[in-house]
mmCIF file of C-alpha atoms and ligand atoms in Angstrom:
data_model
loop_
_atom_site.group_PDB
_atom_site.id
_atom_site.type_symbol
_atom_site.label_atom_id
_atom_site.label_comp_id
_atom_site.label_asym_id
_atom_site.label_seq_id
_atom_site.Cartn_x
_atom_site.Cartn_y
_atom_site.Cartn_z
ATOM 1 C CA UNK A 268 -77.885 -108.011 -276.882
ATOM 2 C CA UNK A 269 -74.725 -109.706 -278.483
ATOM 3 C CA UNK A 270 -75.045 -113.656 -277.838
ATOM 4 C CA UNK A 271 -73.026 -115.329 -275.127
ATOM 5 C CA UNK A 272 -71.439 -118.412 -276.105
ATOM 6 C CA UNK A 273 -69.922 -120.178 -273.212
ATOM 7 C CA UNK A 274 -66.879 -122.444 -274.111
ATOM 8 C CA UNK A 275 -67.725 -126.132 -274.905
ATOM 9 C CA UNK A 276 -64.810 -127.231 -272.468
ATOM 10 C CA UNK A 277 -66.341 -125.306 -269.663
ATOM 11 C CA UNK A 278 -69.713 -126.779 -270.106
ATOM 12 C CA UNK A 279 -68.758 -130.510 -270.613
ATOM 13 C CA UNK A 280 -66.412 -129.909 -267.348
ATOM 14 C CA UNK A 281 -69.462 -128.638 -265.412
ATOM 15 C CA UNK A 282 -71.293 -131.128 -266.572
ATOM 16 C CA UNK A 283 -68.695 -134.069 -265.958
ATOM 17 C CA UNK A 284 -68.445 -132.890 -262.528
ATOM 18 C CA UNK A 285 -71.886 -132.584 -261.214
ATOM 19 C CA UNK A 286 -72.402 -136.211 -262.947
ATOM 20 C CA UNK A 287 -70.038 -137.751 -260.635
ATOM 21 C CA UNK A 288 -71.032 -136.140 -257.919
ATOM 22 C CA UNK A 289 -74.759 -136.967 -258.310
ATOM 23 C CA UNK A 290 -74.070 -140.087 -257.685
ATOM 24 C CA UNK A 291 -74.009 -140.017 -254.240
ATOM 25 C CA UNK A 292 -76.906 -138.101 -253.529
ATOM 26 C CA UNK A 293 -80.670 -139.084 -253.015
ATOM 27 C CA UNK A 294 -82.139 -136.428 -254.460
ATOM 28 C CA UNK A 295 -81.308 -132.892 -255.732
ATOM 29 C CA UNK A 296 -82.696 -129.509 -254.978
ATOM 30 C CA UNK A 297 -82.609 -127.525 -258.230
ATOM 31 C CA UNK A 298 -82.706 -123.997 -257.488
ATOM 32 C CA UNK A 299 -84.129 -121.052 -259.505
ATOM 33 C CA UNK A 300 -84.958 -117.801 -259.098
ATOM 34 C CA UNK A 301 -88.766 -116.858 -258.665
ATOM 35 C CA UNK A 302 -88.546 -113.975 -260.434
ATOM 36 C CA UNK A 303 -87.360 -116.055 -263.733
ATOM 37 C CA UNK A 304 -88.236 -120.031 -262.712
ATOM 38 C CA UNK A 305 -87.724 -121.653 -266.270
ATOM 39 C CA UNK A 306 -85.525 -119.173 -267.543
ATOM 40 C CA UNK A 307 -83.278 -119.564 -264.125
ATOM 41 C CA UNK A 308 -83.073 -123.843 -264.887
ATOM 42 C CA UNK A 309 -79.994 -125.605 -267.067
ATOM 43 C CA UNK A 310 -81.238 -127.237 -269.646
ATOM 44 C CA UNK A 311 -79.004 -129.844 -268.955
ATOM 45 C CA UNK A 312 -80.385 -131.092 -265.513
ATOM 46 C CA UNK A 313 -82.774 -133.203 -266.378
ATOM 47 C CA UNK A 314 -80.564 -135.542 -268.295
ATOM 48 C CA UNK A 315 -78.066 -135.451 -265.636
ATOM 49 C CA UNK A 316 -80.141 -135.843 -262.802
ATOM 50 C CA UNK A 317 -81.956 -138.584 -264.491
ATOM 51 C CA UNK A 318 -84.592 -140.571 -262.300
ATOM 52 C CA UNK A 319 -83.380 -138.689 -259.017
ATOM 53 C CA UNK A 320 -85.985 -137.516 -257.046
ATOM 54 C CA UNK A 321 -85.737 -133.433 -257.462
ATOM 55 C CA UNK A 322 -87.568 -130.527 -254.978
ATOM 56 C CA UNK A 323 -88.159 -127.664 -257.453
ATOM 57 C CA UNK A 324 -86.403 -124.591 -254.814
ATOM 58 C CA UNK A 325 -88.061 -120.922 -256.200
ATOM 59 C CA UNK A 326 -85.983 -119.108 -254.262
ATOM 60 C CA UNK A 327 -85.765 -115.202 -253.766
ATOM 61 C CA UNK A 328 -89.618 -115.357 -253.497
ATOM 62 C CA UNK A 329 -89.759 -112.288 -251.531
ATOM 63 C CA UNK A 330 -88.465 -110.551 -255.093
ATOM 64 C CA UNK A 331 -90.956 -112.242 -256.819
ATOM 65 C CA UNK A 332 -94.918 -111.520 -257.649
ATOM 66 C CA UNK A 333 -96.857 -114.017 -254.894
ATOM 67 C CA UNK A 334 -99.425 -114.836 -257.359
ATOM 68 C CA UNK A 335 -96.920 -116.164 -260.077
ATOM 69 C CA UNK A 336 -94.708 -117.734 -257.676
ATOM 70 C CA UNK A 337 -97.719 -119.908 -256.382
ATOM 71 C CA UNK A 338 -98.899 -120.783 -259.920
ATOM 72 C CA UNK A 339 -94.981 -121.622 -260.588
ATOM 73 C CA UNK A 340 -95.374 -124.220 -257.645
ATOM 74 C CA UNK A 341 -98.312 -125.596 -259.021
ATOM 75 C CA UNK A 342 -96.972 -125.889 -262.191
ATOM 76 C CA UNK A 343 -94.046 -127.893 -261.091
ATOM 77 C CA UNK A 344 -96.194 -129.682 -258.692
ATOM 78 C CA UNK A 345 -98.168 -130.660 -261.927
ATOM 79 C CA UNK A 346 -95.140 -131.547 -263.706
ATOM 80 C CA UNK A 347 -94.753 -134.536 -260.791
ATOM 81 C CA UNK A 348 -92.075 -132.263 -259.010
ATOM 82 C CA UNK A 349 -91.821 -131.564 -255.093
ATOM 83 C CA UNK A 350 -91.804 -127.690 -255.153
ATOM 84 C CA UNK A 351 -91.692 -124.789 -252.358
ATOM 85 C CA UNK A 352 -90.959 -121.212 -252.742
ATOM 86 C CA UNK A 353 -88.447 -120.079 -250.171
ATOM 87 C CA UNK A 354 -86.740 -116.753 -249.395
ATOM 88 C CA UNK A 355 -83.374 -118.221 -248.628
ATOM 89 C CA UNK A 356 -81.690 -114.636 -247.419
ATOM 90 C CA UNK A 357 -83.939 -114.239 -244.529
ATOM 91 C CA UNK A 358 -84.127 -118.172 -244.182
ATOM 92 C CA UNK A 359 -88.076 -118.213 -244.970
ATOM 93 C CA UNK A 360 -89.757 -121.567 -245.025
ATOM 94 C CA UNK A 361 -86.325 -123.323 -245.136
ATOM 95 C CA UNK A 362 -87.005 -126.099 -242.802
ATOM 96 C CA UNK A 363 -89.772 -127.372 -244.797
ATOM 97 C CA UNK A 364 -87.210 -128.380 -247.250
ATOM 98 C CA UNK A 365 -85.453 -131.452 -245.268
ATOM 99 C CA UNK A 366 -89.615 -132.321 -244.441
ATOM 100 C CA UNK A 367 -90.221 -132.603 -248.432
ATOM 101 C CA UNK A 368 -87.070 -134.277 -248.927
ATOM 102 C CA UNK A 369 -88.261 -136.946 -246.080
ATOM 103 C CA UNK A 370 -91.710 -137.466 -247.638
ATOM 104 C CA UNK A 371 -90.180 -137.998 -251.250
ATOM 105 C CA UNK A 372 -87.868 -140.471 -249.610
ATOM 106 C CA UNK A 373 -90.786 -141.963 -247.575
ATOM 107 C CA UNK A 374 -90.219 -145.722 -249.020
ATOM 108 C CA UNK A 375 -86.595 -145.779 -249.483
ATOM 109 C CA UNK A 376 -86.637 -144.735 -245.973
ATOM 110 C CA UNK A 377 -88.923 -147.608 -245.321
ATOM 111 C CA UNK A 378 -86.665 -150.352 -247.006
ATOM 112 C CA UNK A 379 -83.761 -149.322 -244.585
ATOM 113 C CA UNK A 380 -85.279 -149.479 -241.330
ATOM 114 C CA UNK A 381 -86.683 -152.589 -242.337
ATOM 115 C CA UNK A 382 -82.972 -153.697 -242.803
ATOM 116 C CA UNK A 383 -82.464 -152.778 -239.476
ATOM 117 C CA UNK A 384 -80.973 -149.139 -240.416
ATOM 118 C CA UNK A 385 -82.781 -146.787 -237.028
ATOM 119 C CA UNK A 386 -82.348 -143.252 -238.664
ATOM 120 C CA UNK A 387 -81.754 -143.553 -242.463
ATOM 121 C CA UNK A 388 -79.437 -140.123 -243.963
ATOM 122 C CA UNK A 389 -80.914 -138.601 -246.839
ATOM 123 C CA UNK A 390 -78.554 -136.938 -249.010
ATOM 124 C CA UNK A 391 -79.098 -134.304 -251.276
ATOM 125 C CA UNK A 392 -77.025 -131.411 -253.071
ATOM 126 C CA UNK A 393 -77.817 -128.674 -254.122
ATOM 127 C CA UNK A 394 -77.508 -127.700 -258.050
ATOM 128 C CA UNK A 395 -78.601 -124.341 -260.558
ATOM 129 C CA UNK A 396 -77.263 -121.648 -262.726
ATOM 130 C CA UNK A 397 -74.804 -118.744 -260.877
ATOM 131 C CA UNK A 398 -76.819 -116.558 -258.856
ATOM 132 C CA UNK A 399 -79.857 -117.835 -257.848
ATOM 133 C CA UNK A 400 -78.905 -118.535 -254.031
ATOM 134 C CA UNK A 401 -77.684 -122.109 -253.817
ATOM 135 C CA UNK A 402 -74.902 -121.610 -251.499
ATOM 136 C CA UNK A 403 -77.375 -119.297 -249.589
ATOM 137 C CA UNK A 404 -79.552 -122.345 -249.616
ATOM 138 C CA UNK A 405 -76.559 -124.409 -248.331
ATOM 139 C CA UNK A 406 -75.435 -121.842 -245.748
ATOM 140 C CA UNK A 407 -79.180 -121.637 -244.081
ATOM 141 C CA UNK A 408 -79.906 -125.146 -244.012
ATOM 142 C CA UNK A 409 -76.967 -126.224 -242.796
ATOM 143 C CA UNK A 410 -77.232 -123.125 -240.020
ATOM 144 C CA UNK A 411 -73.176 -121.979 -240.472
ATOM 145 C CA UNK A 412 -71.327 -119.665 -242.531
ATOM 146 C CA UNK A 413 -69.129 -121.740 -245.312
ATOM 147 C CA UNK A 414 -67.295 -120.405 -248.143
ATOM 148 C CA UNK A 415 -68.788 -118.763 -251.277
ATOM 149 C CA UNK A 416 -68.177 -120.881 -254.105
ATOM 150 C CA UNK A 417 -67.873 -118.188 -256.436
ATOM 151 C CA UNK A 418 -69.199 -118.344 -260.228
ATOM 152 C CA UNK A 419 -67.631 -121.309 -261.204
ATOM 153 C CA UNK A 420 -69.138 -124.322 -262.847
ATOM 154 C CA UNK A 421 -69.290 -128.000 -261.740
ATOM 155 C CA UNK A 422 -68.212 -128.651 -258.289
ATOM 156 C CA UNK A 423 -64.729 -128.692 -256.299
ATOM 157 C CA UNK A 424 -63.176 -131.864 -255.455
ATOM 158 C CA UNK A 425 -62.822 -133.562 -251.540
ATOM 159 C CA UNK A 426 -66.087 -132.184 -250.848
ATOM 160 C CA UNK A 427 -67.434 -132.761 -247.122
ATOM 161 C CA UNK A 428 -71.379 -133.572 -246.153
ATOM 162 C CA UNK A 429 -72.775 -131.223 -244.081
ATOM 163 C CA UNK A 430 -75.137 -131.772 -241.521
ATOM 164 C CA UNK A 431 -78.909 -130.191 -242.501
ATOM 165 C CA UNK A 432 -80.437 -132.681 -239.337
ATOM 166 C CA UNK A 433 -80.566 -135.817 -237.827
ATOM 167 C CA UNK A 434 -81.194 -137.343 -241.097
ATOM 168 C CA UNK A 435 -80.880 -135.091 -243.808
ATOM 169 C CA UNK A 436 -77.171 -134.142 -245.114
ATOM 170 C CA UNK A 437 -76.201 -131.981 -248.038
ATOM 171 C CA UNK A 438 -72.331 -131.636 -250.088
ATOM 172 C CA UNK A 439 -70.798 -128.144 -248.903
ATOM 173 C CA UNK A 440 -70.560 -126.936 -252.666
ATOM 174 C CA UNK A 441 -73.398 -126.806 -254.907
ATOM 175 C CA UNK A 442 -73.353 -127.892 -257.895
ATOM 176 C CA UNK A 443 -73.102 -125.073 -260.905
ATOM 177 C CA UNK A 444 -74.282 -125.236 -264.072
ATOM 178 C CA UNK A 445 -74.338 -122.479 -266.879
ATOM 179 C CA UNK A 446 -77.562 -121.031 -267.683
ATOM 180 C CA UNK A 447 -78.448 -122.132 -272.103
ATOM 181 C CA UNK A 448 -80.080 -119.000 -273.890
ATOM 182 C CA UNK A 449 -82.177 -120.680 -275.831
ATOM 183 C CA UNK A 450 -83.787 -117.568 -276.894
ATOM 184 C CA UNK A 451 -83.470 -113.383 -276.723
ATOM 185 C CA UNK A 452 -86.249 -113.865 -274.434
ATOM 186 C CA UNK A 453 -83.926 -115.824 -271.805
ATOM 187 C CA UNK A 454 -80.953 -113.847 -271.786
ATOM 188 C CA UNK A 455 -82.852 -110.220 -270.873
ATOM 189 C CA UNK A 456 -84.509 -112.116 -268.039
ATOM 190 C CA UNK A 457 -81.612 -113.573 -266.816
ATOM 191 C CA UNK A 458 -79.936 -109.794 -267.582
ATOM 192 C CA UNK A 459 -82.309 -107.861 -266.174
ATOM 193 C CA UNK A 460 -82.142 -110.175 -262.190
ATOM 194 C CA UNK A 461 -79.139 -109.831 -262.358
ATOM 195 C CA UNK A 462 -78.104 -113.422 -263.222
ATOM 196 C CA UNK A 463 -75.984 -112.892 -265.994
ATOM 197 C CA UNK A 464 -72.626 -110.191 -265.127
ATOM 198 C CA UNK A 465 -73.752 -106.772 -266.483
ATOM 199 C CA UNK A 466 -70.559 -106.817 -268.119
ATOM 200 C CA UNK A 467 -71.987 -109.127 -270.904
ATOM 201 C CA UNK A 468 -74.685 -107.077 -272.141
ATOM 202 C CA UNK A 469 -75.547 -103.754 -272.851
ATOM 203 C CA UNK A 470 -77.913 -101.998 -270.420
ATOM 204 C CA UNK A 471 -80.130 -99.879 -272.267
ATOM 205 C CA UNK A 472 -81.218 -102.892 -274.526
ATOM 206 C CA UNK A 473 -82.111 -104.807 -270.874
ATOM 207 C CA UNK A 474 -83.694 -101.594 -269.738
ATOM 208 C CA UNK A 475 -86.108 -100.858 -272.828
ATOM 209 C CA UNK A 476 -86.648 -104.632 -271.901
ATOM 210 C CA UNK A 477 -87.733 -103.778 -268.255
ATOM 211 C CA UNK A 478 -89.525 -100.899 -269.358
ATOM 212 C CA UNK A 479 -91.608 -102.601 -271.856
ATOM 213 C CA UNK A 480 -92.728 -105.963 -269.366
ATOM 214 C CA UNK A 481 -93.244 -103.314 -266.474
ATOM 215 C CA UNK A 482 -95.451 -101.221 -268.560
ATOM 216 C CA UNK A 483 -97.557 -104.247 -269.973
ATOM 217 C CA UNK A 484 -97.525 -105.805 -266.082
ATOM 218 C CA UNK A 485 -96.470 -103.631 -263.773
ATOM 219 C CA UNK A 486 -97.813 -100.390 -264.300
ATOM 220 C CA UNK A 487 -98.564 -99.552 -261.045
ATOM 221 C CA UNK A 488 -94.833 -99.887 -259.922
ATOM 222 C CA UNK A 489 -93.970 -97.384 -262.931
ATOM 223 C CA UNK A 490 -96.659 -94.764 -261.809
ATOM 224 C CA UNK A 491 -95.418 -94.942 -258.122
ATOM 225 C CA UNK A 492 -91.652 -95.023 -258.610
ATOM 226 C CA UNK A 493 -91.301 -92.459 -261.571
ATOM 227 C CA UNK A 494 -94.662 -90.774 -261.304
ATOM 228 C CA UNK A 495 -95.576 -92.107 -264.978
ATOM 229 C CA UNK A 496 -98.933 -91.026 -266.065
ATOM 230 C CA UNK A 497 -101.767 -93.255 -267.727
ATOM 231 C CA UNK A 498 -100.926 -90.788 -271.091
ATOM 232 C CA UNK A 499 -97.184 -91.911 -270.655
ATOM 233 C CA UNK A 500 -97.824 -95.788 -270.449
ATOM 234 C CA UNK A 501 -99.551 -95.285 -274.103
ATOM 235 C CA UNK A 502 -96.336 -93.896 -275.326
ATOM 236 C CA UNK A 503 -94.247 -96.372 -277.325
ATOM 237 C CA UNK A 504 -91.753 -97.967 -274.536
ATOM 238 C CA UNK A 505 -88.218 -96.002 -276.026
ATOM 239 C CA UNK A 506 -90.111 -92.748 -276.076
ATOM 240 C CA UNK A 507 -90.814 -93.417 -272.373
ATOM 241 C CA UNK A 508 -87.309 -94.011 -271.607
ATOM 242 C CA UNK A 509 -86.198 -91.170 -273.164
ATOM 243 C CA UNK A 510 -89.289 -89.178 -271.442
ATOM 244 C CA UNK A 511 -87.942 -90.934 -268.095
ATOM 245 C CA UNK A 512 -84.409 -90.059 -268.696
ATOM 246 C CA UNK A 513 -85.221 -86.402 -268.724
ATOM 247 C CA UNK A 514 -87.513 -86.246 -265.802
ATOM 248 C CA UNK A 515 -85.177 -88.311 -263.509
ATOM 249 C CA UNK A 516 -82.182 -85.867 -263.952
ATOM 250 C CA UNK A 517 -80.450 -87.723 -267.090
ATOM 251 C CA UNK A 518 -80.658 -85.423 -269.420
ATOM 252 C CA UNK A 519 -79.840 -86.895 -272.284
ATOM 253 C CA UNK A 520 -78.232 -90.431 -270.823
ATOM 254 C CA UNK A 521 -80.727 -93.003 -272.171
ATOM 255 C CA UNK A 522 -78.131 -95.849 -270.506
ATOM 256 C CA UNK A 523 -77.990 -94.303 -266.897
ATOM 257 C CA UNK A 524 -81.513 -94.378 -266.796
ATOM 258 C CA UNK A 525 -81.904 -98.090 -267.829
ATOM 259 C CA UNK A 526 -79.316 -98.535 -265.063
ATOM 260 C CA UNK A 527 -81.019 -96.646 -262.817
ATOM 261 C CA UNK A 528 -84.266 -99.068 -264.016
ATOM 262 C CA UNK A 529 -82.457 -102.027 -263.823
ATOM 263 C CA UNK A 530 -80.856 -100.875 -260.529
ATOM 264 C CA UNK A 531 -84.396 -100.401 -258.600
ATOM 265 C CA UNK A 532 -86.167 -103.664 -260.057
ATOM 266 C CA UNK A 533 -83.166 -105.632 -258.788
ATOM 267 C CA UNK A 534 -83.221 -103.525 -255.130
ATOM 268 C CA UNK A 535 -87.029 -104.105 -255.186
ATOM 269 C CA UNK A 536 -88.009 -100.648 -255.083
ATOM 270 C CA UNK A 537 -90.160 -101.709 -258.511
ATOM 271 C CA UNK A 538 -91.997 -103.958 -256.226
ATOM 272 C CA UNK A 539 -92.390 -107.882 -256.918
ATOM 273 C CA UNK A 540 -92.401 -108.656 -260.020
ATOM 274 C CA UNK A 541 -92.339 -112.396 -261.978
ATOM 275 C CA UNK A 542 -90.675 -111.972 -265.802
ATOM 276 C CA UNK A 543 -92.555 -115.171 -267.371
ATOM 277 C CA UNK A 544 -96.054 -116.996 -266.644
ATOM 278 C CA UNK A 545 -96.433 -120.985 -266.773
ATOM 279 C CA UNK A 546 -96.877 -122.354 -270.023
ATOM 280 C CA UNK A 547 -96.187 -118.966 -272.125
ATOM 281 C CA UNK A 548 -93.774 -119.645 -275.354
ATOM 282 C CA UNK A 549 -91.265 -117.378 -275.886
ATOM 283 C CA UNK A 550 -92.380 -116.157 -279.000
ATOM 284 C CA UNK A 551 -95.851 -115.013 -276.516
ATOM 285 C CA UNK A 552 -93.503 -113.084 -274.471
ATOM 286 C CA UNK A 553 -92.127 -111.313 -277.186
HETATM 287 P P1 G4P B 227 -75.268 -118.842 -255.905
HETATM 288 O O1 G4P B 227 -74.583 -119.674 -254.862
HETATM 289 O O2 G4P B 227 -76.409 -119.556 -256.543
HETATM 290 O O3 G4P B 227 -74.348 -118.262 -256.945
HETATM 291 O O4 G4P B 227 -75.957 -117.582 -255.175
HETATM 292 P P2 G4P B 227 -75.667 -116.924 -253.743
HETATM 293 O O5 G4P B 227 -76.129 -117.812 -252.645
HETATM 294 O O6 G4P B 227 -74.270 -116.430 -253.711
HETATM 295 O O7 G4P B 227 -76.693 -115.690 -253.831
HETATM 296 C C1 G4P B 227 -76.619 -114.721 -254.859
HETATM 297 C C2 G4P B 227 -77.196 -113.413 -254.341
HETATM 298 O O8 G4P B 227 -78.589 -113.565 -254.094
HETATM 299 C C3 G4P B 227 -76.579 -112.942 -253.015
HETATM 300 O O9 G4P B 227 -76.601 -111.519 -253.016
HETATM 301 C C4 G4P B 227 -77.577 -113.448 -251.999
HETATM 302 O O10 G4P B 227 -77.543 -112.723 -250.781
HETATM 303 C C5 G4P B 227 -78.875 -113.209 -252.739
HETATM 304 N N1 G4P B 227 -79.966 -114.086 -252.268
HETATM 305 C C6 G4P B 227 -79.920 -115.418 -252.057
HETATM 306 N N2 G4P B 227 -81.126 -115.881 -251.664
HETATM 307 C C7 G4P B 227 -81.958 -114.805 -251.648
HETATM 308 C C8 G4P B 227 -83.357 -114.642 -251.350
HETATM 309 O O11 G4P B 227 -84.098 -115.582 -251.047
HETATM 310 N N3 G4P B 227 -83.842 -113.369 -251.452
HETATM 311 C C9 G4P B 227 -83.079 -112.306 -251.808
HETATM 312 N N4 G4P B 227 -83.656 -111.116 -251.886
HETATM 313 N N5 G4P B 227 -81.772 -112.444 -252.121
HETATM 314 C C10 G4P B 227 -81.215 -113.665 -252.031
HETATM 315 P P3 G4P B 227 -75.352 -110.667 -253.358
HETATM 316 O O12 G4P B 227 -75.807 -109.277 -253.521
HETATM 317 O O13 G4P B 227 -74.582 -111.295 -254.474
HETATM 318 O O14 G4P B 227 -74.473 -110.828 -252.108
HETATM 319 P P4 G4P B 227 -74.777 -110.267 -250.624
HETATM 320 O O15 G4P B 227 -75.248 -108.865 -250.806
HETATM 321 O O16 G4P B 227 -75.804 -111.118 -250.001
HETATM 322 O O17 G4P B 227 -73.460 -110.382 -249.986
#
């Protein structure tokens, strides 16, 4: 896969603008996708969000494989993050989200009705790389239809608070930051969700990725979608795409059937599947 630079400018701009911004908030909900959680984060979020309380969002859990996602949480949880897995689309779990944000608040919250303040607002916005549902997040919590952002990084100006609940408020625009691949490993998961525009890399390279983590973890998926046999999943991964390509009516089209692959992991017809484990290096993966 060729390597994506993103330009410097466009970065420190991003950057600039969710700094300011962050300011004014409480705390920040950092969304990923549960399918990809550390390979979904900016690397950059930490330093900006600094001592800010954060709720770790893995959102799109309904993608993602259950067992992973709830070792994800824990991991996070471990890490001394609030965490929830949430399925955003079909507003899953949502409202537990302005409940974590009130318990992480808890003595803040305390300080201001002792200064006479009756129902303290908690503010919060939400921030993550393109993609993974933050203005989805936004939307549902908030309970009305606002503007799509769009890819974009940072935030716009005159934003507006939006109303979550009594107490809990979020900016209308999330904040965006640009994914960092730090490795090969990071850009074909971010490829193959669909996080990164397929325009930027080439597909059978993220298929043969696909291929190859389905057929060491997902087998099952492979057997029932393609009929693959237990013989097949010995083959070397190319030789099953090209095996693949024939039997599903590609002929010789090695690149419309890692679309086709890519197409039906990202529609779910693969099943759920998780593309990394807690604590596994890169160089593990690979
Ligand atoms: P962003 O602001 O972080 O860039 O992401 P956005 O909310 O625009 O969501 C990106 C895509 O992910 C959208 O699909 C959205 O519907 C989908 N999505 C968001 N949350 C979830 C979730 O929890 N589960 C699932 N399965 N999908 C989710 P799209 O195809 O780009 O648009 P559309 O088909 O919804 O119009």
């Amino acid at each position: 896969m060729a390597q994506i630079q993103w330009f410097p400018g466009h970065m420190a701009k991003a950057r600039k603008q969710v700094q300011e911004k962050i300011k004014q908030v409480d705390l920040v909900l950092e969304v990923v996708d549960a399918r990809t959680p550390e390979s979904s984060r900016n690397p950059m979020l930490d330093e900006l969000v600094a001592d800010k309380p954060r709720i770790m969002v893995l959102n799109k859990q309904d993608l993602a494989d259950p067992a992973l996602t709830a070792a994800w949480v824990q991991y996070y949880q471990d890490q001394g993050f609030a965490a929830i897995a949430i399925d955003a689309q079909h507003a899953k779990r949502l409202q537990q989200i302005p409940q974590l944000a009130t318990k992480l608040m808890a003595e803040k919250i305390a300080r201001k009705k002792a200064r006479g303040i009756r129902n303290p607002m908690i503010k919060a916005m939400c921030i993550g790389i393109p993609n993974v549902g933050k203005s989805t997040v936004l939307n549902r919590l908030v309970r009305r239809n606002i503007a799509v952002t769009g890819n974009k990084p940072g935030v716009t100006k005159n934003q507006q608070w939006l109303k979550a609940s009594d107490n809990f408020q979020l900016l209308d625009t999330p904040g965006i930051l640009w994914p960092k691949f730090a490795s090969q490993a990071i850009g074909m998961r971010l490829a193959f969700t669909g996080a990164i525009a397929d325009a930027v890399f080439q597909e059978d390279t993220v298929g043969l990725y696909g291929l190859t983590y389905f057929m060491a973890h997902y087998p099952a998926a492979l057997k029932k979608a393609y009929h693959v046999t237990d013989d097949d999943l010995n083959e070397a991964p190319h030789d099953l795409l090209v095996k693949l390509t024939k039997s599903q009516g590609f002929a010789e089209a090695y690149d419309r059937m890692a679309e086709r692959l890519i197409f039906d992991a990202r529609q779910g017809k693969l099943g759920r599947f998780t593309l990394e484990k807690p604590g596994e290096t890169d160089a593990d993966a690979e």
